[in-house]
PDB file of C-alpha atoms in Angstrom:
ATOM      1  CA  UNK A   6      89.925  98.875 107.559  1.00 65.00           C
ATOM      2  CA  UNK A   7      93.356 100.233 106.776  1.00 71.00           C
ATOM      3  CA  UNK A   8      93.470 103.113 104.418  1.00 94.00           C
ATOM      4  CA  UNK A   9      93.702 106.804 103.802  1.00 96.00           C
ATOM      5  CA  UNK A  10      90.891 109.193 104.601  1.00 96.00           C
ATOM      6  CA  UNK A  11      90.644 112.590 102.993  1.00 97.00           C
ATOM      7  CA  UNK A  12      88.148 115.256 104.008  1.00 96.00           C
ATOM      8  CA  UNK A  13      86.138 117.026 102.948  1.00 96.00           C
ATOM      9  CA  UNK A  14      85.269 115.442  99.582  1.00 95.00           C
ATOM     10  CA  UNK A  15      83.975 118.698  98.201  1.00 96.00           C
ATOM     11  CA  UNK A  16      84.897 122.211  99.372  1.00 94.00           C
ATOM     12  CA  UNK A  17      83.985 125.626  98.134  1.00 93.00           C
ATOM     13  CA  UNK A  18      85.971 128.677  99.015  1.00 90.00           C
ATOM     14  CA  UNK A  19      85.791 132.364  98.315  1.00 90.00           C
ATOM     15  CA  UNK A  20      88.761 134.075  96.840  1.00 88.00           C
ATOM     16  CA  UNK A  21      91.177 135.308  99.472  1.00 88.00           C
ATOM     17  CA  UNK A  22      90.398 132.643 101.997  1.00 91.00           C
ATOM     18  CA  UNK A  23      92.703 129.929 103.203  1.00 94.00           C
ATOM     19  CA  UNK A  24      91.409 126.405 103.367  1.00 95.00           C
ATOM     20  CA  UNK A  25      92.805 123.201 104.940  1.00 97.00           C
ATOM     21  CA  UNK A  26      92.395 119.706 103.470  1.00 98.00           C
ATOM     22  CA  UNK A  27      92.690 116.843 105.839  1.00 98.00           C
ATOM     23  CA  UNK A  28      94.526 113.572 105.240  1.00 98.00           C
ATOM     24  CA  UNK A  29      94.729 110.769 107.816  1.00 98.00           C
ATOM     25  CA  UNK A  30      96.206 107.258 107.325  1.00 97.00           C
ATOM     26  CA  UNK A  31      96.186 104.198 109.547  1.00 96.00           C
ATOM     27  CA  UNK A  32      98.635 102.151 107.469  1.00 96.00           C
ATOM     28  CA  UNK A  33     101.566 103.007 109.725  1.00 95.00           C
ATOM     29  CA  UNK A  34     103.373 104.478 106.696  1.00 95.00           C
ATOM     30  CA  UNK A  35     106.308 106.781 107.175  1.00 95.00           C
ATOM     31  CA  UNK A  36     105.837 108.779 103.926  1.00 95.00           C
ATOM     32  CA  UNK A  37     102.972 110.972 102.895  1.00 97.00           C
ATOM     33  CA  UNK A  38     102.357 113.009  99.771  1.00 97.00           C
ATOM     34  CA  UNK A  39     100.012 115.608  98.333  1.00 98.00           C
ATOM     35  CA  UNK A  40      99.310 115.702  94.601  1.00 97.00           C
ATOM     36  CA  UNK A  41      97.205 118.041  92.541  1.00 97.00           C
ATOM     37  CA  UNK A  42      95.246 116.753  89.554  1.00 96.00           C
ATOM     38  CA  UNK A  43      94.158 119.056  86.686  1.00 93.00           C
ATOM     39  CA  UNK A  44      92.612 117.900  83.403  1.00 85.00           C
ATOM     40  CA  UNK A  45      95.214 116.917  80.833  1.00 79.00           C
ATOM     41  CA  UNK A  46      98.142 117.348  83.258  1.00 80.00           C
ATOM     42  CA  UNK A  47      98.159 114.224  85.313  1.00 89.00           C
ATOM     43  CA  UNK A  48      99.190 114.396  88.946  1.00 94.00           C
ATOM     44  CA  UNK A  49     101.735 116.967  90.143  1.00 95.00           C
ATOM     45  CA  UNK A  50     103.503 116.750  93.487  1.00 96.00           C
ATOM     46  CA  UNK A  51     102.863 119.589  95.879  1.00 97.00           C
ATOM     47  CA  UNK A  52     104.632 118.498  99.109  1.00 97.00           C
ATOM     48  CA  UNK A  53     105.839 115.247 100.545  1.00 96.00           C
ATOM     49  CA  UNK A  54     107.025 114.071 103.952  1.00 96.00           C
ATOM     50  CA  UNK A  55     109.209 111.093 104.598  1.00 94.00           C
ATOM     51  CA  UNK A  56     109.189 111.308 108.404  1.00 94.00           C
ATOM     52  CA  UNK A  57     107.344 113.111 111.212  1.00 95.00           C
ATOM     53  CA  UNK A  58     108.271 116.768 111.656  1.00 96.00           C
ATOM     54  CA  UNK A  59     109.943 116.951 108.203  1.00 96.00           C
ATOM     55  CA  UNK A  60     108.635 117.764 104.757  1.00 97.00           C
ATOM     56  CA  UNK A  61     109.922 118.885 101.402  1.00 96.00           C
ATOM     57  CA  UNK A  62     108.545 120.954  98.573  1.00 96.00           C
ATOM     58  CA  UNK A  63     107.453 119.211  95.415  1.00 95.00           C
ATOM     59  CA  UNK A  64     107.206 120.641  91.953  1.00 93.00           C
ATOM     60  CA  UNK A  65     104.309 123.107  92.633  1.00 96.00           C
ATOM     61  CA  UNK A  66     104.555 124.132  96.287  1.00 97.00           C
ATOM     62  CA  UNK A  67     103.981 127.810  95.804  1.00 96.00           C
ATOM     63  CA  UNK A  68     100.750 128.927  97.562  1.00 96.00           C
ATOM     64  CA  UNK A  69     100.529 125.756  99.650  1.00 97.00           C
ATOM     65  CA  UNK A  70     101.699 124.798 103.175  1.00 97.00           C
ATOM     66  CA  UNK A  71     101.777 121.561 105.165  1.00 98.00           C
ATOM     67  CA  UNK A  72     102.591 120.155 108.552  1.00 98.00           C
ATOM     68  CA  UNK A  73     103.518 116.677 109.800  1.00 98.00           C
ATOM     69  CA  UNK A  74     103.205 116.713 113.530  1.00 97.00           C
ATOM     70  CA  UNK A  75     101.871 113.184 113.739  1.00 97.00           C
ATOM     71  CA  UNK A  76     102.726 110.121 111.684  1.00 97.00           C
ATOM     72  CA  UNK A  77      99.094 109.598 110.801  1.00 97.00           C
ATOM     73  CA  UNK A  78      98.254 113.088 109.617  1.00 98.00           C
ATOM     74  CA  UNK A  79      99.445 115.369 106.807  1.00 98.00           C
ATOM     75  CA  UNK A  80      97.110 118.363 106.337  1.00 98.00           C
ATOM     76  CA  UNK A  81      97.412 120.623 103.335  1.00 98.00           C
ATOM     77  CA  UNK A  82      96.585 124.312 103.519  1.00 97.00           C
ATOM     78  CA  UNK A  83      95.705 126.076 100.333  1.00 96.00           C
ATOM     79  CA  UNK A  84      96.511 129.765 100.925  1.00 94.00           C
ATOM     80  CA  UNK A  85      95.187 132.805  99.238  1.00 89.00           C
ATOM     81  CA  UNK A  86      98.537 133.111  97.514  1.00 88.00           C
ATOM     82  CA  UNK A  87      97.707 130.104  95.300  1.00 89.00           C
ATOM     83  CA  UNK A  88      96.572 131.702  92.053  1.00 88.00           C
ATOM     84  CA  UNK A  89      94.582 128.795  90.614  1.00 91.00           C
ATOM     85  CA  UNK A  90      93.484 126.652  93.521  1.00 93.00           C
ATOM     86  CA  UNK A  91      90.444 125.040  91.873  1.00 95.00           C
ATOM     87  CA  UNK A  92      91.511 121.428  91.396  1.00 96.00           C
ATOM     88  CA  UNK A  93      91.271 117.861  92.585  1.00 96.00           C
ATOM     89  CA  UNK A  94      93.679 117.067  95.453  1.00 98.00           C
ATOM     90  CA  UNK A  95      94.982 113.584  96.214  1.00 97.00           C
ATOM     91  CA  UNK A  96      96.747 112.508  99.340  1.00 98.00           C
ATOM     92  CA  UNK A  97      98.870 109.358  99.399  1.00 97.00           C
ATOM     93  CA  UNK A  98     101.127 107.390 101.679  1.00 96.00           C
ATOM     94  CA  UNK A  99     103.838 104.758 101.311  1.00 94.00           C
ATOM     95  CA  UNK A 100     106.396 102.879 103.406  1.00 90.00           C
ATOM     96  CA  UNK A 101     108.915 105.352 102.025  1.00 83.00           C
ATOM     97  CA  UNK A 102     111.124 102.653 100.632  1.00 84.00           C
ATOM     98  CA  UNK A 103     112.337 103.113  97.089  1.00 81.00           C
ATOM     99  CA  UNK A 104     109.866 101.576  94.638  1.00 83.00           C
ATOM    100  CA  UNK A 105     107.165 101.278  97.252  1.00 86.00           C
ATOM    101  CA  UNK A 106     103.503 101.480  96.135  1.00 90.00           C
ATOM    102  CA  UNK A 107     101.637 104.681  96.860  1.00 93.00           C
ATOM    103  CA  UNK A 108      98.206 104.202  98.455  1.00 95.00           C
ATOM    104  CA  UNK A 109      95.809 107.002  97.649  1.00 96.00           C
ATOM    105  CA  UNK A 110      92.815 108.568  99.363  1.00 96.00           C
ATOM    106  CA  UNK A 111      89.568 109.305  97.501  1.00 95.00           C
ATOM    107  CA  UNK A 112      90.510 112.899  96.917  1.00 96.00           C
ATOM    108  CA  UNK A 113      89.152 116.348  97.716  1.00 97.00           C
ATOM    109  CA  UNK A 114      87.595 118.629  95.138  1.00 96.00           C
ATOM    110  CA  UNK A 115      88.230 122.283  95.843  1.00 96.00           C
ATOM    111  CA  UNK A 116      86.363 124.962  93.972  1.00 95.00           C
ATOM    112  CA  UNK A 117      87.078 128.632  94.370  1.00 91.00           C
ATOM    113  CA  UNK A 118      84.107 130.893  93.721  1.00 86.00           C
TER     114      UNK A 118
ATOM    115  CA  UNK B  14     114.314 116.210  86.123  1.00 78.00           C
ATOM    116  CA  UNK B  15     112.460 113.062  85.148  1.00 86.00           C
ATOM    117  CA  UNK B  16     109.518 113.309  82.802  1.00 93.00           C
ATOM    118  CA  UNK B  17     106.854 110.819  81.813  1.00 96.00           C
ATOM    119  CA  UNK B  18     104.973 111.116  78.478  1.00 96.00           C
ATOM    120  CA  UNK B  19     101.730 109.390  77.548  1.00 97.00           C
ATOM    121  CA  UNK B  20     101.096 110.243  73.940  1.00 96.00           C
ATOM    122  CA  UNK B  21      97.530 108.755  73.767  1.00 97.00           C
ATOM    123  CA  UNK B  22      94.968 110.983  75.411  1.00 96.00           C
ATOM    124  CA  UNK B  23      92.214 108.476  74.645  1.00 97.00           C
ATOM    125  CA  UNK B  24      91.979 104.859  73.562  1.00 98.00           C
ATOM    126  CA  UNK B  25      89.055 102.580  72.787  1.00 98.00           C
ATOM    127  CA  UNK B  26      88.845  98.794  72.818  1.00 98.00           C
ATOM    128  CA  UNK B  27      86.125  96.246  72.220  1.00 98.00           C
ATOM    129  CA  UNK B  28      85.219  94.043  75.086  1.00 98.00           C
ATOM    130  CA  UNK B  29      87.321  90.859  75.126  1.00 98.00           C
ATOM    131  CA  UNK B  30      89.944  92.418  72.815  1.00 98.00           C
ATOM    132  CA  UNK B  31      93.515  93.504  73.649  1.00 98.00           C
ATOM    133  CA  UNK B  32      94.713  97.098  73.952  1.00 98.00           C
ATOM    134  CA  UNK B  33      98.127  98.576  74.531  1.00 98.00           C
ATOM    135  CA  UNK B  34      98.726 101.948  76.231  1.00 98.00           C
ATOM    136  CA  UNK B  35     102.030 103.715  75.539  1.00 98.00           C
ATOM    137  CA  UNK B  36     104.410 105.447  77.916  1.00 98.00           C
ATOM    138  CA  UNK B  37     107.892 106.828  77.527  1.00 98.00           C
ATOM    139  CA  UNK B  38     110.059 108.464  80.171  1.00 97.00           C
ATOM    140  CA  UNK B  39     113.247 110.366  80.475  1.00 96.00           C
ATOM    141  CA  UNK B  40     115.812 109.837  83.194  1.00 93.00           C
ATOM    142  CA  UNK B  41     119.574 109.723  83.778  1.00 91.00           C
ATOM    143  CA  UNK B  42     119.201 107.315  86.756  1.00 89.00           C
ATOM    144  CA  UNK B  43     120.037 103.670  86.337  1.00 87.00           C
ATOM    145  CA  UNK B  44     117.934 102.272  89.118  1.00 90.00           C
ATOM    146  CA  UNK B  45     114.241 103.215  89.212  1.00 94.00           C
ATOM    147  CA  UNK B  46     110.724 101.846  89.232  1.00 95.00           C
ATOM    148  CA  UNK B  47     107.806 102.171  86.846  1.00 97.00           C
ATOM    149  CA  UNK B  48     104.155 101.936  87.597  1.00 97.00           C
ATOM    150  CA  UNK B  49     100.785 101.887  85.971  1.00 98.00           C
ATOM    151  CA  UNK B  50      97.925 103.209  88.062  1.00 98.00           C
ATOM    152  CA  UNK B  51      94.238 103.086  87.227  1.00 98.00           C
ATOM    153  CA  UNK B  52      91.807 105.822  88.115  1.00 97.00           C
ATOM    154  CA  UNK B  53      88.143 104.731  87.666  1.00 95.00           C
ATOM    155  CA  UNK B  54      85.249 107.210  87.699  1.00 91.00           C
ATOM    156  CA  UNK B  55      85.308 106.986  91.529  1.00 89.00           C
ATOM    157  CA  UNK B  56      88.705 108.723  91.216  1.00 90.00           C
ATOM    158  CA  UNK B  57      90.404 106.303  93.663  1.00 91.00           C
ATOM    159  CA  UNK B  58      93.837 105.557  92.291  1.00 95.00           C
ATOM    160  CA  UNK B  59      94.665 101.872  92.173  1.00 95.00           C
ATOM    161  CA  UNK B  60      97.999 100.245  91.380  1.00 96.00           C
ATOM    162  CA  UNK B  61      97.794  98.014  88.359  1.00 98.00           C
ATOM    163  CA  UNK B  62     101.348  96.865  87.887  1.00 97.00           C
ATOM    164  CA  UNK B  63     104.922  97.657  88.908  1.00 96.00           C
ATOM    165  CA  UNK B  64     108.293  97.084  87.243  1.00 96.00           C
ATOM    166  CA  UNK B  65     111.808  97.321  88.658  1.00 94.00           C
ATOM    167  CA  UNK B  66     114.248  98.728  86.111  1.00 93.00           C
ATOM    168  CA  UNK B  67     116.969  96.271  87.069  1.00 92.00           C
ATOM    169  CA  UNK B  68     114.699  93.308  86.193  1.00 90.00           C
ATOM    170  CA  UNK B  69     114.739  92.358  82.497  1.00 86.00           C
ATOM    171  CA  UNK B  70     111.656  90.212  82.802  1.00 93.00           C
ATOM    172  CA  UNK B  71     108.413  92.002  82.036  1.00 96.00           C
ATOM    173  CA  UNK B  72     105.942  92.216  84.942  1.00 96.00           C
ATOM    174  CA  UNK B  73     102.598  90.497  84.648  1.00 96.00           C
ATOM    175  CA  UNK B  74      99.478  90.656  86.774  1.00 95.00           C
ATOM    176  CA  UNK B  75      96.677  88.463  85.438  1.00 96.00           C
ATOM    177  CA  UNK B  76      95.318  90.191  82.315  1.00 97.00           C
ATOM    178  CA  UNK B  77      97.819  93.081  82.631  1.00 98.00           C
ATOM    179  CA  UNK B  78     101.358  92.925  81.348  1.00 98.00           C
ATOM    180  CA  UNK B  79     104.033  95.426  80.465  1.00 98.00           C
ATOM    181  CA  UNK B  80     106.570  95.711  77.677  1.00 97.00           C
ATOM    182  CA  UNK B  81     109.578  97.346  79.314  1.00 97.00           C
ATOM    183  CA  UNK B  82     112.258  98.492  76.927  1.00 96.00           C
ATOM    184  CA  UNK B  83     114.979 100.092  79.131  1.00 94.00           C
ATOM    185  CA  UNK B  84     117.209 101.329  76.343  1.00 94.00           C
ATOM    186  CA  UNK B  85     114.311 102.954  74.554  1.00 96.00           C
ATOM    187  CA  UNK B  86     112.901 104.245  77.880  1.00 96.00           C
ATOM    188  CA  UNK B  87     109.529 102.778  76.968  1.00 97.00           C
ATOM    189  CA  UNK B  88     106.985 101.145  79.320  1.00 97.00           C
ATOM    190  CA  UNK B  89     103.795 100.133  77.648  1.00 98.00           C
ATOM    191  CA  UNK B  90     100.777  98.427  79.305  1.00 98.00           C
ATOM    192  CA  UNK B  91      98.908  95.596  77.598  1.00 98.00           C
ATOM    193  CA  UNK B  92      95.420  94.729  78.731  1.00 98.00           C
ATOM    194  CA  UNK B  93      94.145  91.387  77.483  1.00 98.00           C
ATOM    195  CA  UNK B  94      90.563  90.206  77.315  1.00 98.00           C
ATOM    196  CA  UNK B  95      89.337  93.742  78.105  1.00 98.00           C
ATOM    197  CA  UNK B  96      86.385  94.048  80.456  1.00 97.00           C
ATOM    198  CA  UNK B  97      83.897  96.883  81.012  1.00 97.00           C
ATOM    199  CA  UNK B  98      85.439  97.386  84.462  1.00 96.00           C
ATOM    200  CA  UNK B  99      88.746  98.268  82.806  1.00 98.00           C
ATOM    201  CA  UNK B 100      87.317 101.562  81.598  1.00 97.00           C
ATOM    202  CA  UNK B 101      89.244 104.240  83.474  1.00 97.00           C
ATOM    203  CA  UNK B 102      92.010 106.797  83.241  1.00 97.00           C
ATOM    204  CA  UNK B 103      95.430 105.089  83.260  1.00 98.00           C
ATOM    205  CA  UNK B 104      98.522 106.841  84.525  1.00 98.00           C
ATOM    206  CA  UNK B 105     102.110 105.812  83.899  1.00 98.00           C
ATOM    207  CA  UNK B 106     104.498 106.836  86.694  1.00 97.00           C
ATOM    208  CA  UNK B 107     108.227 106.885  87.401  1.00 96.00           C
ATOM    209  CA  UNK B 108     109.984 106.662  90.722  1.00 93.00           C
ATOM    210  CA  UNK B 109     113.634 107.089  91.358  1.00 89.00           C
ATOM    211  CA  UNK B 110     115.515 107.536  94.578  1.00 81.00           C
ATOM    212  CA  UNK B 111     113.349 108.917  97.337  1.00 77.00           C
ATOM    213  CA  UNK B 112     110.129 107.333  96.179  1.00 81.00           C
ATOM    214  CA  UNK B 113     108.566 110.431  94.698  1.00 87.00           C
ATOM    215  CA  UNK B 114     106.317 109.443  91.829  1.00 93.00           C
ATOM    216  CA  UNK B 115     106.293 111.470  88.629  1.00 94.00           C
ATOM    217  CA  UNK B 116     103.123 110.943  86.623  1.00 95.00           C
ATOM    218  CA  UNK B 117     102.289 111.175  82.978  1.00 95.00           C
ATOM    219  CA  UNK B 118      99.203 113.099  81.778  1.00 95.00           C
ATOM    220  CA  UNK B 119      97.053 109.960  81.552  1.00 96.00           C
ATOM    221  CA  UNK B 120      95.212 107.957  78.943  1.00 97.00           C
ATOM    222  CA  UNK B 121      91.416 107.545  79.097  1.00 97.00           C
ATOM    223  CA  UNK B 122      90.458 103.998  78.157  1.00 98.00           C
ATOM    224  CA  UNK B 123      86.947 103.337  76.873  1.00 98.00           C
ATOM    225  CA  UNK B 124      85.665  99.805  76.627  1.00 98.00           C
ATOM    226  CA  UNK B 125      82.845  99.083  74.115  1.00 97.00           C
ATOM    227  CA  UNK B 126      80.399  96.252  74.663  1.00 94.00           C
TER     228      UNK B 126
END
C-alpha cells in the first residue's frame, strides 16, 4: 500500500538527549514536510524539502535538524537545544505542485521526561 | 505572513443535522488554495475538501461543502446530514506559492446521537 510511515509512534527521551524521528514515503512524492502539533495551536511547520538534498526552515526550526539524502526519507532530529520538545510530530508528503494535497503519516508522540 | 483563524474551539451537532465550521485567513496573494482537513481520534489527517481561489464556484464533496468568500477572506465548511463518524478535529489550511500549508488552531466537532 502506498503511504507514509512514521516511527516510532511513541518515544520517551531524557532531557539533554537528541532523538531522531523517522519518516518514509513510497508515494514517489518530491516534497516532504515536518509539522509539530500542540493543543490549541494547530500544526506548525518545522522543516520542508521540495527536492532531494535540499530543505528549508519552516516557522519553528530552532532546535530541530533534518536531512533529505533519499527521495523516500526525511528524518527529523529533535536536539537538546529544543526547549519544549514534548509534542506530537506529523510528517507529510506531496507532489510539490502548488495546491497539491498533503498526505500525512500517523504521527509520533515525543515525551521528554 | 499568512495566517488562518478558526474562531470556534468546539462545536456540537445532532446526528443528521447540519453544522458549519468557520475559518478566516489573511493573505496578500491573489492565487492560493484552501483546504479542510479532518483529524479523527486516530490522529491520521485526512483531506476533506479543497478550493482553488481563482474558482468562484464553491467546492463540494458529497455531504461536505464550502462557502468561499474571497473578498471577505472567509472559508467555512458545511457538513450536512452529520454522522457519528464525522466527530473529529477539523483544521482549515491555506497554501500559497510553494505548497507550504499554514493551519488554523482547529475546531473539535462533537456529534450527538
